[in-house]
CSV table of C-alpha atoms in Angstrom, one decimal:
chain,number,residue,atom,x,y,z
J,333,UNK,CA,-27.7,-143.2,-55.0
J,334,UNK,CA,-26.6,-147.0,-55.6
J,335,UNK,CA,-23.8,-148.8,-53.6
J,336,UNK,CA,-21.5,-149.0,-56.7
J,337,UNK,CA,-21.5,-145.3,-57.4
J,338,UNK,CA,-20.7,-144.2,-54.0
J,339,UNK,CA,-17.8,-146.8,-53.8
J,340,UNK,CA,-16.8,-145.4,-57.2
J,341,UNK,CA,-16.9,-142.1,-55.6
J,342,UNK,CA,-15.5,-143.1,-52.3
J,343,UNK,CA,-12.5,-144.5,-54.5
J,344,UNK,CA,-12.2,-141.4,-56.4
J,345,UNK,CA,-12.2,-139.5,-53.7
J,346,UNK,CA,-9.3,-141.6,-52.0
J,347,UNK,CA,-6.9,-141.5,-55.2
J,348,UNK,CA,-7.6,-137.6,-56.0
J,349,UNK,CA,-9.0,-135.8,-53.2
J,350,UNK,CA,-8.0,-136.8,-50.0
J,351,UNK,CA,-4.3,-135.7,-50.0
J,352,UNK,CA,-5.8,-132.0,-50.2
J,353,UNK,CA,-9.3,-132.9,-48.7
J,354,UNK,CA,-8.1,-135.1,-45.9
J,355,UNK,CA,-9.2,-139.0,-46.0
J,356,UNK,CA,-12.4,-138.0,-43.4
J,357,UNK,CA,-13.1,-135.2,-45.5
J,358,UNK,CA,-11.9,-132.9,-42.7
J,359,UNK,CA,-9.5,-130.4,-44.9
J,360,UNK,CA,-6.5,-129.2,-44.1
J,361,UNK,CA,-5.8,-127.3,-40.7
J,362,UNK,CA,-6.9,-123.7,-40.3
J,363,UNK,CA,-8.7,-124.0,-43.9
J,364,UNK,CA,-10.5,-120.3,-43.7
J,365,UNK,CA,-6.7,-118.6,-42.9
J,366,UNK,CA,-4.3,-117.6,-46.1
J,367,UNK,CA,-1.3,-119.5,-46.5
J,368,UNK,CA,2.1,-117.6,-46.8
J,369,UNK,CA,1.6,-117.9,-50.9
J,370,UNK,CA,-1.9,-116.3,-50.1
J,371,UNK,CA,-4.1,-119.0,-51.4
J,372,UNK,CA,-6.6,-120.5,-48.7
J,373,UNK,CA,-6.1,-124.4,-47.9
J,374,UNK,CA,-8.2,-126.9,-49.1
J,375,UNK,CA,-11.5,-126.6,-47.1
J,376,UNK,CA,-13.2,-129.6,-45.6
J,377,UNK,CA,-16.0,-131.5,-47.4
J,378,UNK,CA,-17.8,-132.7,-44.1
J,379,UNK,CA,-20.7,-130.8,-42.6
J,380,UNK,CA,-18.1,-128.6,-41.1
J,381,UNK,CA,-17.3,-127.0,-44.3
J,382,UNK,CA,-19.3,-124.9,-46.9
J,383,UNK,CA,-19.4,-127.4,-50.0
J,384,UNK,CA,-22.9,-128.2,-48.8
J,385,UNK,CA,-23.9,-124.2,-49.6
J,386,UNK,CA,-23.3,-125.0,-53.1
J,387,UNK,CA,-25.8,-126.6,-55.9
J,388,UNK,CA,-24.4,-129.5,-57.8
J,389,UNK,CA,-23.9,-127.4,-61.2
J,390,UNK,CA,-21.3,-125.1,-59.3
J,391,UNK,CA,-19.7,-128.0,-57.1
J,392,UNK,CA,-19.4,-129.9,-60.3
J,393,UNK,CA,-17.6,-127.0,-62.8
J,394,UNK,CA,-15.5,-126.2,-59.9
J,395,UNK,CA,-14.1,-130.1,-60.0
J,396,UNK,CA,-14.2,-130.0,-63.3
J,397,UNK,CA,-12.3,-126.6,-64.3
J,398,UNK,CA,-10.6,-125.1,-60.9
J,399,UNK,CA,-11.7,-122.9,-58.4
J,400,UNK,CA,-10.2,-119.9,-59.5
J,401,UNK,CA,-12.0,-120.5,-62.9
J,402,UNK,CA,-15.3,-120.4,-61.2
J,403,UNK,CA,-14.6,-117.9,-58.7
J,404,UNK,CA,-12.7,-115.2,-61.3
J,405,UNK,CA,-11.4,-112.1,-60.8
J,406,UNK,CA,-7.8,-113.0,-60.5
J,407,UNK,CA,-8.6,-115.5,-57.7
J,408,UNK,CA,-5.8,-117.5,-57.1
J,409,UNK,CA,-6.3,-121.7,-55.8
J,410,UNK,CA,-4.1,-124.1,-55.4
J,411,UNK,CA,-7.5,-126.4,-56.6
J,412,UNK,CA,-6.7,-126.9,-60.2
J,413,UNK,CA,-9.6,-128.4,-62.3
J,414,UNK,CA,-9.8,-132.4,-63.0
J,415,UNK,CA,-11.5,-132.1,-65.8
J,416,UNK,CA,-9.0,-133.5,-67.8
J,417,UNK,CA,-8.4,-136.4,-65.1
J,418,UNK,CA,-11.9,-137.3,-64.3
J,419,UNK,CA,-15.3,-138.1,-66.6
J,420,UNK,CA,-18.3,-136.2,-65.4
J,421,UNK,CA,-19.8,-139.5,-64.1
J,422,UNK,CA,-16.9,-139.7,-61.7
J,423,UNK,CA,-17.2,-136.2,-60.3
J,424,UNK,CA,-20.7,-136.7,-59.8
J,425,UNK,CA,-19.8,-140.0,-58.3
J,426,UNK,CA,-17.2,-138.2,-55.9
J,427,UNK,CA,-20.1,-135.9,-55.4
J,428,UNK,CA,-22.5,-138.6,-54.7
J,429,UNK,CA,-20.2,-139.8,-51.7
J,430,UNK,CA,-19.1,-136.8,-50.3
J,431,UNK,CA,-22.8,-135.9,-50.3
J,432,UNK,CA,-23.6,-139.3,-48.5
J,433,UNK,CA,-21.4,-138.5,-45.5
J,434,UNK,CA,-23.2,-135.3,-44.8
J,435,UNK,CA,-26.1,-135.1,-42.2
J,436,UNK,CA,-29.7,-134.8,-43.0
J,437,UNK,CA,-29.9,-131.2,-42.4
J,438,UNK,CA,-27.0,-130.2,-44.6
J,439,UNK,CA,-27.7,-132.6,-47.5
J,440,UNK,CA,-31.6,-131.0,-47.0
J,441,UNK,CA,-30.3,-127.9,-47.9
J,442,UNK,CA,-28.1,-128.5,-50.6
J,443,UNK,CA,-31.0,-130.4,-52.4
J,444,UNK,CA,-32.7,-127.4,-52.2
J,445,UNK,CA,-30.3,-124.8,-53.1
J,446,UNK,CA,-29.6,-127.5,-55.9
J,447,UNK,CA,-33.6,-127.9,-57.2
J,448,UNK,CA,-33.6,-124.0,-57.2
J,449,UNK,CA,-30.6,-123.1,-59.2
């Protein structure tokens, strides 16, 4: 991935992501425990998360239309799509960078579980 598409993404992810996300991509605190509305907090996008058990095309329609859209079933998310806010060659920039921060071994696997789907 070029320079200028991960700083595209890196700013992306600053103006949009980060106040849910956290700015090193750690999420918020106790992520994987319901908050009183019953909704889970944002999850981190480092290694220490599970973005990287994705593929793209699902990482990308849930940035692009919400989780609960994705996930159905009456899920409830307080992740509401940014399809309307952001061009598909953003998200994949945002993608790109969150991607970049990962270690080998996680961004390994999401290549693969990505050349598979």
């Amino acid at each position: 991935m070029s320079a200028e598409v991960l700083a595209q993404g890196r700013q992306v992810y600053v103006d949009q992501c980060a106040s849910c996300h956290g700015a090193g991509l750690e999420g918020q605190p106790d992520w994987k425990s319901p908050l009183p509305s019953g909704r889970l907090p944002a999850p981190p996008h480092d290694a220490n998360g599970h973005t990287w058990h994705h593929p793209d095309d699902v990482l990308l329609r849930i940035v692009k239309e919400g989780t609960a859209a994705i996930v159905g079933g009456g899920y409830e998310s307080d992740m509401a799509g940014f399809g309307d806010v952001l061009s598909d060659a953003e998200i994949r920039a945002v993608l790109a960078y969150i991607k970049s921060t990962w270690p080998e071994r996680e961004r390994s696997y999401q290549e693969s579980v990505s050349q598979a789907n």
